[in-house]
PDB file of C-alpha atoms in Angstrom:
ATOM      1  CA  UNK R  16     -34.093  -9.581  -5.749  1.00 41.00           C
ATOM      2  CA  UNK R  17     -31.359 -11.948  -4.506  1.00 45.00           C
ATOM      3  CA  UNK R  18     -27.893 -10.807  -5.536  1.00 51.00           C
ATOM      4  CA  UNK R  19     -29.143  -7.437  -6.830  1.00 63.00           C
ATOM      5  CA  UNK R  20     -26.469  -4.729  -6.345  1.00 70.00           C
ATOM      6  CA  UNK R  21     -28.945  -2.411  -4.601  1.00 90.00           C
ATOM      7  CA  UNK R  22     -29.756  -5.059  -1.993  1.00 94.00           C
ATOM      8  CA  UNK R  23     -26.074  -5.850  -1.513  1.00 95.00           C
ATOM      9  CA  UNK R  24     -25.324  -2.160  -0.984  1.00 95.00           C
ATOM     10  CA  UNK R  25     -28.142  -1.870   1.545  1.00 96.00           C
ATOM     11  CA  UNK R  26     -26.939  -4.922   3.481  1.00 97.00           C
ATOM     12  CA  UNK R  27     -23.343  -3.715   3.394  1.00 97.00           C
ATOM     13  CA  UNK R  28     -24.443  -0.363   4.815  1.00 96.00           C
ATOM     14  CA  UNK R  29     -25.806  -2.144   7.907  1.00 97.00           C
ATOM     15  CA  UNK R  30     -22.635  -4.130   8.623  1.00 98.00           C
ATOM     16  CA  UNK R  31     -20.008  -2.710  11.026  1.00 97.00           C
ATOM     17  CA  UNK R  32     -17.130  -2.717   8.495  1.00 97.00           C
ATOM     18  CA  UNK R  33     -14.656  -4.224  10.939  1.00 97.00           C
ATOM     19  CA  UNK R  34     -13.508  -6.546   8.093  1.00 97.00           C
ATOM     20  CA  UNK R  35     -12.793  -9.176  10.740  1.00 96.00           C
ATOM     21  CA  UNK R  36     -13.835 -12.317   8.832  1.00 96.00           C
ATOM     22  CA  UNK R  37     -15.696 -13.806  11.800  1.00 96.00           C
ATOM     23  CA  UNK R  38     -18.692 -14.298   9.515  1.00 96.00           C
ATOM     24  CA  UNK R  39     -16.575 -16.667   7.429  1.00 96.00           C
ATOM     25  CA  UNK R  40     -15.974 -14.170   4.619  1.00 96.00           C
ATOM     26  CA  UNK R  41     -12.939 -11.957   3.846  1.00 93.00           C
ATOM     27  CA  UNK R  42     -14.680  -8.697   4.689  1.00 95.00           C
ATOM     28  CA  UNK R  43     -18.067  -7.098   5.182  1.00 97.00           C
ATOM     29  CA  UNK R  44     -18.839  -6.630   1.492  1.00 95.00           C
ATOM     30  CA  UNK R  45     -18.374 -10.339   0.680  1.00 95.00           C
ATOM     31  CA  UNK R  46     -20.651 -11.189   3.617  1.00 97.00           C
ATOM     32  CA  UNK R  47     -23.253  -8.734   2.298  1.00 97.00           C
ATOM     33  CA  UNK R  48     -23.101 -10.512  -1.067  1.00 96.00           C
ATOM     34  CA  UNK R  49     -23.509 -13.870   0.683  1.00 97.00           C
ATOM     35  CA  UNK R  50     -26.539 -12.638   2.662  1.00 97.00           C
ATOM     36  CA  UNK R  51     -28.105 -11.347  -0.548  1.00 96.00           C
ATOM     37  CA  UNK R  52     -27.646 -14.853  -1.954  1.00 95.00           C
ATOM     38  CA  UNK R  53     -29.392 -16.452   1.015  1.00 95.00           C
ATOM     39  CA  UNK R  54     -26.748 -16.932   3.715  1.00 96.00           C
ATOM     40  CA  UNK R  55     -27.712 -16.522   7.386  1.00 97.00           C
ATOM     41  CA  UNK R  56     -27.898 -12.990   8.792  1.00 97.00           C
ATOM     42  CA  UNK R  57     -26.641 -13.831  12.308  1.00 97.00           C
ATOM     43  CA  UNK R  58     -22.897 -14.308  11.763  1.00 97.00           C
ATOM     44  CA  UNK R  59     -21.553 -10.868  12.675  1.00 97.00           C
ATOM     45  CA  UNK R  60     -20.373 -10.663  16.319  1.00 97.00           C
ATOM     46  CA  UNK R  61     -19.153  -7.036  16.050  1.00 97.00           C
ATOM     47  CA  UNK R  62     -22.556  -6.000  14.742  1.00 96.00           C
ATOM     48  CA  UNK R  63     -24.360  -7.703  17.613  1.00 96.00           C
ATOM     49  CA  UNK R  64     -28.078  -8.302  17.966  1.00 96.00           C
ATOM     50  CA  UNK R  65     -28.887  -4.812  16.712  1.00 95.00           C
ATOM     51  CA  UNK R  66     -27.370  -5.594  13.323  1.00 97.00           C
ATOM     52  CA  UNK R  67     -29.247  -8.896  13.132  1.00 97.00           C
ATOM     53  CA  UNK R  68     -32.518  -7.062  13.803  1.00 97.00           C
ATOM     54  CA  UNK R  69     -31.798  -4.493  11.095  1.00 97.00           C
ATOM     55  CA  UNK R  70     -30.828  -7.190   8.600  1.00 97.00           C
ATOM     56  CA  UNK R  71     -33.990  -9.128   9.409  1.00 97.00           C
ATOM     57  CA  UNK R  72     -36.095  -6.033   8.763  1.00 96.00           C
ATOM     58  CA  UNK R  73     -34.286  -5.284   5.511  1.00 96.00           C
ATOM     59  CA  UNK R  74     -34.377  -8.811   4.090  1.00 95.00           C
ATOM     60  CA  UNK R  75     -37.768  -9.852   5.471  1.00 95.00           C
ATOM     61  CA  UNK R  76     -36.265 -12.861   7.202  1.00 95.00           C
ATOM     62  CA  UNK R  77     -36.824 -13.944  10.801  1.00 95.00           C
ATOM     63  CA  UNK R  78     -34.387 -12.635  13.385  1.00 94.00           C
ATOM     64  CA  UNK R  79     -32.015 -15.264  14.777  1.00 94.00           C
ATOM     65  CA  UNK R  80     -29.709 -15.414  17.814  1.00 96.00           C
ATOM     66  CA  UNK R  81     -26.090 -14.645  17.049  1.00 96.00           C
ATOM     67  CA  UNK R  82     -23.978 -17.698  16.212  1.00 96.00           C
ATOM     68  CA  UNK R  83     -21.139 -16.236  18.311  1.00 95.00           C
ATOM     69  CA  UNK R  84     -21.241 -13.912  21.352  1.00 96.00           C
ATOM     70  CA  UNK R  85     -21.649 -10.222  20.574  1.00 96.00           C
ATOM     71  CA  UNK R  86     -18.425  -8.206  20.685  1.00 94.00           C
ATOM     72  CA  UNK R  87     -17.948  -4.695  22.024  1.00 94.00           C
ATOM     73  CA  UNK R  88     -15.852  -2.341  19.855  1.00 97.00           C
ATOM     74  CA  UNK R  89     -12.177  -3.175  20.353  1.00 97.00           C
ATOM     75  CA  UNK R  90      -8.793  -1.703  19.530  1.00 97.00           C
ATOM     76  CA  UNK R  91      -5.462  -3.457  19.165  1.00 98.00           C
ATOM     77  CA  UNK R  92      -2.518  -2.224  21.214  1.00 98.00           C
ATOM     78  CA  UNK R  93       1.072  -3.327  20.586  1.00 98.00           C
ATOM     79  CA  UNK R  94       3.374  -3.629  23.583  1.00 96.00           C
ATOM     80  CA  UNK R  95       6.057  -1.766  21.709  1.00 92.00           C
ATOM     81  CA  UNK R  96       8.977  -2.735  23.939  1.00 94.00           C
ATOM     82  CA  UNK R  97       8.340  -6.373  23.013  1.00 96.00           C
ATOM     83  CA  UNK R  98       7.796  -5.835  19.270  1.00 96.00           C
ATOM     84  CA  UNK R  99      10.509  -7.390  17.076  1.00 96.00           C
ATOM     85  CA  UNK R 100       9.464  -5.611  13.875  1.00 96.00           C
ATOM     86  CA  UNK R 101       8.491  -8.719  11.921  1.00 96.00           C
ATOM     87  CA  UNK R 102       5.716  -6.841   9.957  1.00 96.00           C
ATOM     88  CA  UNK R 103       3.342  -9.824  10.184  1.00 97.00           C
ATOM     89  CA  UNK R 104       0.667  -7.699  11.883  1.00 97.00           C
ATOM     90  CA  UNK R 105       1.022  -5.021   9.193  1.00 97.00           C
ATOM     91  CA  UNK R 106       0.450  -7.622   6.503  1.00 96.00           C
ATOM     92  CA  UNK R 107      -2.613  -8.973   8.328  1.00 97.00           C
ATOM     93  CA  UNK R 108      -4.344  -5.650   9.042  1.00 97.00           C
ATOM     94  CA  UNK R 109      -7.255  -5.282   6.582  1.00 97.00           C
ATOM     95  CA  UNK R 110      -7.438  -1.497   6.979  1.00 97.00           C
ATOM     96  CA  UNK R 111      -3.727  -0.544   7.052  1.00 97.00           C
ATOM     97  CA  UNK R 112      -4.023   0.778  10.601  1.00 97.00           C
ATOM     98  CA  UNK R 113      -0.551  -0.333  11.757  1.00 97.00           C
ATOM     99  CA  UNK R 114       2.604   1.695  11.205  1.00 96.00           C
ATOM    100  CA  UNK R 115       6.097   0.229  11.173  1.00 94.00           C
ATOM    101  CA  UNK R 116       8.851  -1.263   9.064  1.00 93.00           C
ATOM    102  CA  UNK R 117      10.967  -4.388   9.077  1.00 93.00           C
ATOM    103  CA  UNK R 118      13.005  -4.680  12.289  1.00 93.00           C
ATOM    104  CA  UNK R 119      11.446  -1.446  13.552  1.00 94.00           C
ATOM    105  CA  UNK R 120       8.888  -0.962  16.292  1.00 94.00           C
ATOM    106  CA  UNK R 121       5.248  -1.106  15.149  1.00 96.00           C
ATOM    107  CA  UNK R 122       2.308   0.858  16.512  1.00 97.00           C
ATOM    108  CA  UNK R 123      -1.458   0.811  15.952  1.00 97.00           C
ATOM    109  CA  UNK R 124      -3.307   3.937  14.815  1.00 96.00           C
ATOM    110  CA  UNK R 125      -6.130   3.638  17.323  1.00 95.00           C
ATOM    111  CA  UNK R 126      -8.547   5.939  15.481  1.00 95.00           C
ATOM    112  CA  UNK R 127      -8.328   3.729  12.387  1.00 96.00           C
ATOM    113  CA  UNK R 128      -8.314   0.316  14.117  1.00 97.00           C
ATOM    114  CA  UNK R 129     -11.550  -1.654  13.723  1.00 97.00           C
ATOM    115  CA  UNK R 130     -10.685  -4.221  16.387  1.00 97.00           C
ATOM    116  CA  UNK R 131     -10.815  -7.075  13.887  1.00 97.00           C
ATOM    117  CA  UNK R 132      -8.229  -9.140  15.858  1.00 97.00           C
ATOM    118  CA  UNK R 133      -6.560 -10.353  12.649  1.00 97.00           C
ATOM    119  CA  UNK R 134      -3.195  -8.993  13.768  1.00 97.00           C
ATOM    120  CA  UNK R 135      -3.118 -11.053  16.980  1.00 97.00           C
ATOM    121  CA  UNK R 136      -2.618 -14.597  15.690  1.00 96.00           C
ATOM    122  CA  UNK R 137       0.303 -13.893  13.294  1.00 97.00           C
ATOM    123  CA  UNK R 138       2.345 -12.130  16.007  1.00 97.00           C
ATOM    124  CA  UNK R 139       5.230 -14.511  16.830  1.00 96.00           C
ATOM    125  CA  UNK R 140       5.948 -12.901  20.221  1.00 97.00           C
ATOM    126  CA  UNK R 141       2.351 -12.399  21.373  1.00 97.00           C
ATOM    127  CA  UNK R 142       2.799  -8.680  22.052  1.00 97.00           C
ATOM    128  CA  UNK R 143      -0.627  -7.469  20.863  1.00 98.00           C
ATOM    129  CA  UNK R 144      -3.510  -6.861  23.276  1.00 97.00           C
ATOM    130  CA  UNK R 145      -7.139  -6.097  22.529  1.00 97.00           C
ATOM    131  CA  UNK R 146      -8.891  -3.525  24.692  1.00 97.00           C
ATOM    132  CA  UNK R 147     -12.279  -1.803  24.553  1.00 96.00           C
ATOM    133  CA  UNK R 148     -11.878   0.966  22.002  1.00 96.00           C
ATOM    134  CA  UNK R 149     -11.064   4.270  23.763  1.00 95.00           C
ATOM    135  CA  UNK R 150     -13.563   6.199  21.614  1.00 94.00           C
ATOM    136  CA  UNK R 151     -16.303   3.737  22.560  1.00 95.00           C
ATOM    137  CA  UNK R 152     -15.460   3.999  26.236  1.00 94.00           C
ATOM    138  CA  UNK R 153     -15.390   7.791  26.068  1.00 95.00           C
ATOM    139  CA  UNK R 154     -18.935   7.948  24.664  1.00 94.00           C
ATOM    140  CA  UNK R 155     -21.332   9.277  27.317  1.00 93.00           C
ATOM    141  CA  UNK R 156     -24.624   8.631  25.557  1.00 95.00           C
ATOM    142  CA  UNK R 157     -26.306   6.305  23.106  1.00 93.00           C
ATOM    143  CA  UNK R 158     -26.124   9.033  20.469  1.00 95.00           C
ATOM    144  CA  UNK R 159     -22.350   9.349  20.923  1.00 96.00           C
ATOM    145  CA  UNK R 160     -21.937   5.585  20.693  1.00 95.00           C
ATOM    146  CA  UNK R 161     -23.966   5.505  17.481  1.00 94.00           C
ATOM    147  CA  UNK R 162     -21.835   8.342  16.105  1.00 96.00           C
ATOM    148  CA  UNK R 163     -18.689   6.370  16.892  1.00 96.00           C
ATOM    149  CA  UNK R 164     -20.030   3.206  15.226  1.00 96.00           C
ATOM    150  CA  UNK R 165     -21.069   5.185  12.149  1.00 96.00           C
ATOM    151  CA  UNK R 166     -17.637   6.790  11.899  1.00 96.00           C
ATOM    152  CA  UNK R 167     -15.890   3.440  12.394  1.00 96.00           C
ATOM    153  CA  UNK R 168     -17.981   1.874   9.628  1.00 97.00           C
ATOM    154  CA  UNK R 169     -17.361   4.728   7.212  1.00 96.00           C
ATOM    155  CA  UNK R 170     -13.613   4.803   7.820  1.00 96.00           C
ATOM    156  CA  UNK R 171     -13.321   1.008   7.927  1.00 96.00           C
ATOM    157  CA  UNK R 172     -14.974   0.666   4.532  1.00 96.00           C
ATOM    158  CA  UNK R 173     -12.844   3.418   2.989  1.00 96.00           C
ATOM    159  CA  UNK R 174      -9.571   2.033   4.284  1.00 96.00           C
ATOM    160  CA  UNK R 175     -10.432  -1.566   3.414  1.00 96.00           C
ATOM    161  CA  UNK R 176     -11.307  -0.594  -0.166  1.00 94.00           C
ATOM    162  CA  UNK R 177      -8.159   1.545  -0.429  1.00 94.00           C
ATOM    163  CA  UNK R 178      -6.041  -1.376   0.744  1.00 94.00           C
ATOM    164  CA  UNK R 179      -7.657  -3.723  -1.781  1.00 92.00           C
ATOM    165  CA  UNK R 180      -6.891  -1.247  -4.562  1.00 90.00           C
ATOM    166  CA  UNK R 181      -3.294  -0.923  -3.353  1.00 92.00           C
ATOM    167  CA  UNK R 182      -2.770  -4.678  -3.238  1.00 92.00           C
ATOM    168  CA  UNK R 183      -4.278  -5.090  -6.705  1.00 88.00           C
ATOM    169  CA  UNK R 184      -2.072  -2.306  -8.057  1.00 87.00           C
ATOM    170  CA  UNK R 185       1.047  -3.831  -6.514  1.00 90.00           C
ATOM    171  CA  UNK R 186       0.176  -7.244  -7.957  1.00 88.00           C
ATOM    172  CA  UNK R 187      -0.257  -5.725 -11.419  1.00 84.00           C
ATOM    173  CA  UNK R 188       3.037  -3.871 -11.109  1.00 86.00           C
ATOM    174  CA  UNK R 189       4.825  -7.085 -10.124  1.00 87.00           C
ATOM    175  CA  UNK R 190       3.387  -8.866 -13.162  1.00 82.00           C
ATOM    176  CA  UNK R 191       4.496  -6.033 -15.427  1.00 81.00           C
ATOM    177  CA  UNK R 192       7.978  -6.034 -13.917  1.00 84.00           C
ATOM    178  CA  UNK R 193       8.278  -9.793 -14.482  1.00 80.00           C
ATOM    179  CA  UNK R 194       7.245  -9.265 -18.087  1.00 75.00           C
ATOM    180  CA  UNK R 195       9.792  -6.447 -18.455  1.00 76.00           C
ATOM    181  CA  UNK R 196      12.546  -8.714 -17.167  1.00 79.00           C
ATOM    182  CA  UNK R 197      11.451 -11.467 -19.546  1.00 73.00           C
ATOM    183  CA  UNK R 198      11.505  -9.088 -22.503  1.00 70.00           C
ATOM    184  CA  UNK R 199      14.907  -7.659 -21.549  1.00 69.00           C
ATOM    185  CA  UNK R 200      16.312 -11.114 -21.022  1.00 69.00           C
ATOM    186  CA  UNK R 201      15.089 -12.307 -24.379  1.00 63.00           C
ATOM    187  CA  UNK R 202      16.300  -9.262 -26.293  1.00 59.00           C
ATOM    188  CA  UNK R 203      19.926  -9.740 -25.190  1.00 58.00           C
ATOM    189  CA  UNK R 204      22.196 -11.800 -27.441  1.00 53.00           C
ATOM    190  CA  UNK R 205      24.109 -14.190 -25.203  1.00 53.00           C
ATOM    191  CA  UNK R 206      27.808 -14.832 -25.736  1.00 55.00           C
ATOM    192  CA  UNK R 207      28.871 -18.247 -26.931  1.00 51.00           C
ATOM    193  CA  UNK R 208      25.557 -18.871 -28.698  1.00 48.00           C
ATOM    194  CA  UNK R 209      25.268 -22.431 -30.057  1.00 49.00           C
ATOM    195  CA  UNK R 210      23.630 -23.405 -33.334  1.00 43.00           C
ATOM    196  CA  UNK R 211      20.370 -24.178 -31.558  1.00 48.00           C
ATOM    197  CA  UNK R 212      20.357 -20.981 -29.479  1.00 60.00           C
ATOM    198  CA  UNK R 213      18.792 -18.682 -32.151  1.00 66.00           C
ATOM    199  CA  UNK R 214      15.697 -20.902 -32.387  1.00 69.00           C
ATOM    200  CA  UNK R 215      15.397 -21.015 -28.600  1.00 67.00           C
ATOM    201  CA  UNK R 216      15.770 -17.246 -28.376  1.00 68.00           C
ATOM    202  CA  UNK R 217      13.097 -16.825 -31.027  1.00 72.00           C
ATOM    203  CA  UNK R 218      10.640 -18.929 -28.992  1.00 75.00           C
ATOM    204  CA  UNK R 219      11.449 -16.932 -25.877  1.00 72.00           C
ATOM    205  CA  UNK R 220      10.714 -13.685 -27.683  1.00 74.00           C
ATOM    206  CA  UNK R 221       7.431 -15.103 -28.920  1.00 78.00           C
ATOM    207  CA  UNK R 222       6.582 -15.999 -25.308  1.00 78.00           C
ATOM    208  CA  UNK R 223       7.421 -12.436 -24.260  1.00 77.00           C
ATOM    209  CA  UNK R 224       4.985 -11.101 -26.856  1.00 80.00           C
ATOM    210  CA  UNK R 225       2.239 -13.405 -25.627  1.00 81.00           C
ATOM    211  CA  UNK R 226       2.859 -12.369 -22.017  1.00 77.00           C
ATOM    212  CA  UNK R 227       2.655  -8.698 -22.960  1.00 79.00           C
ATOM    213  CA  UNK R 228      -0.543  -9.318 -24.949  1.00 83.00           C
ATOM    214  CA  UNK R 229      -2.090 -10.906 -21.849  1.00 80.00           C
ATOM    215  CA  UNK R 230      -1.076  -7.875 -19.783  1.00 79.00           C
ATOM    216  CA  UNK R 231      -2.775  -5.558 -22.289  1.00 84.00           C
ATOM    217  CA  UNK R 232      -5.893  -7.727 -22.242  1.00 84.00           C
ATOM    218  CA  UNK R 233      -6.079  -7.673 -18.420  1.00 82.00           C
ATOM    219  CA  UNK R 234      -5.557  -3.916 -18.260  1.00 80.00           C
ATOM    220  CA  UNK R 235      -8.244  -3.346 -20.894  1.00 83.00           C
ATOM    221  CA  UNK R 236     -10.718  -5.521 -18.960  1.00 81.00           C
ATOM    222  CA  UNK R 237      -9.958  -3.563 -15.782  1.00 78.00           C
ATOM    223  CA  UNK R 238     -10.539  -0.301 -17.634  1.00 82.00           C
ATOM    224  CA  UNK R 239     -13.895  -1.471 -18.987  1.00 85.00           C
ATOM    225  CA  UNK R 240     -14.922  -2.619 -15.501  1.00 80.00           C
ATOM    226  CA  UNK R 241     -13.898   0.699 -13.915  1.00 78.00           C
ATOM    227  CA  UNK R 242     -15.853   2.686 -16.491  1.00 83.00           C
ATOM    228  CA  UNK R 243     -18.890   0.468 -15.981  1.00 78.00           C
ATOM    229  CA  UNK R 244     -18.707   1.156 -12.206  1.00 75.00           C
ATOM    230  CA  UNK R 245     -18.079   4.861 -12.825  1.00 78.00           C
ATOM    231  CA  UNK R 246     -15.004   4.597 -10.579  1.00 77.00           C
ATOM    232  CA  UNK R 247     -12.734   7.481 -11.593  1.00 78.00           C
ATOM    233  CA  UNK R 248      -9.782   6.398  -9.442  1.00 74.00           C
ATOM    234  CA  UNK R 249      -9.875   2.815 -10.727  1.00 76.00           C
ATOM    235  CA  UNK R 250     -10.265   4.112 -14.295  1.00 81.00           C
ATOM    236  CA  UNK R 251      -7.139   6.266 -13.958  1.00 80.00           C
ATOM    237  CA  UNK R 252      -5.156   3.321 -12.562  1.00 77.00           C
ATOM    238  CA  UNK R 253      -6.371   1.062 -15.356  1.00 79.00           C
ATOM    239  CA  UNK R 254      -5.442   3.635 -18.006  1.00 85.00           C
ATOM    240  CA  UNK R 255      -1.943   3.870 -16.534  1.00 82.00           C
ATOM    241  CA  UNK R 256      -1.612   0.086 -16.480  1.00 78.00           C
ATOM    242  CA  UNK R 257      -2.881  -0.140 -20.060  1.00 84.00           C
ATOM    243  CA  UNK R 258      -0.323   2.411 -21.250  1.00 86.00           C
ATOM    244  CA  UNK R 259       2.497   0.539 -19.511  1.00 81.00           C
ATOM    245  CA  UNK R 260       1.340  -2.833 -20.840  1.00 79.00           C
ATOM    246  CA  UNK R 261       0.996  -1.427 -24.373  1.00 86.00           C
ATOM    247  CA  UNK R 262       4.538  -0.058 -24.208  1.00 83.00           C
ATOM    248  CA  UNK R 263       5.765  -3.480 -23.110  1.00 78.00           C
ATOM    249  CA  UNK R 264       3.934  -5.107 -25.983  1.00 81.00           C
ATOM    250  CA  UNK R 265       5.489  -2.705 -28.484  1.00 83.00           C
ATOM    251  CA  UNK R 266       8.925  -3.444 -27.038  1.00 80.00           C
ATOM    252  CA  UNK R 267       8.372  -7.195 -27.208  1.00 77.00           C
ATOM    253  CA  UNK R 268       7.087  -7.046 -30.784  1.00 81.00           C
ATOM    254  CA  UNK R 269      10.025  -4.875 -31.852  1.00 79.00           C
ATOM    255  CA  UNK R 270      12.449  -7.375 -30.335  1.00 74.00           C
ATOM    256  CA  UNK R 271      10.709 -10.264 -32.088  1.00 73.00           C
ATOM    257  CA  UNK R 272      10.683  -8.441 -35.430  1.00 77.00           C
ATOM    258  CA  UNK R 273      14.386  -7.613 -35.118  1.00 71.00           C
ATOM    259  CA  UNK R 274      15.213 -11.295 -34.655  1.00 68.00           C
ATOM    260  CA  UNK R 275      13.334 -12.428 -37.768  1.00 69.00           C
ATOM    261  CA  UNK R 276      15.519 -13.586 -40.701  1.00 62.00           C
ATOM    262  CA  UNK R 277      15.822 -10.949 -43.363  1.00 58.00           C
TER     263      UNK R 277
END
């Protein structure tokens, strides 16, 4: 059963979704995949002993003491008067829970902060504090604390996955823009062209076609993957990327055809 998606999903559902990386993995889902492949179940300080016990019951493994001390739910707070607007904390936040812009004051959306601490180290002026999460402190009963943890996990997973999709989309858009610039550059006829320039321009246009073909191939693979996962949002994004990449390929091929000797 090791590595089976159903087991991974079940393990992931037990993790706190702080996306803090203290387990040694870049998020709770990667740690769930590692546990399903045999990694130790006691590397999640935010989950505490309770999470270890639940993982032990699920996986049939013996319960182990936590490798690091258990951590109460935290929230990051920026001392705004000291913030220089460098955006490093925004870039580090795995759940996009920090608002701000370059050279502008930043602030943490407390309700969406998972207390991962990843924003603290990059801060060049050390203006970020970690405090017990206000919602955790306000809980008056065990039931209210469990409700808070459940809500934090649900929101943390949603925002982490949304951020990963955004970053992937932005990376694809940057690749497409680079390919657009390459195609535009190679379709212009430079002034003062030497006798060897036409051959060089022809090779550049061939390279532009190959780059566009790769973009189409990547977009098609992403579309197939999204359909296999039955992920409607990812499928729509992949279809958009495929249409853009196909248009680029047509443009590159037209430019190459126009440069061919008649």
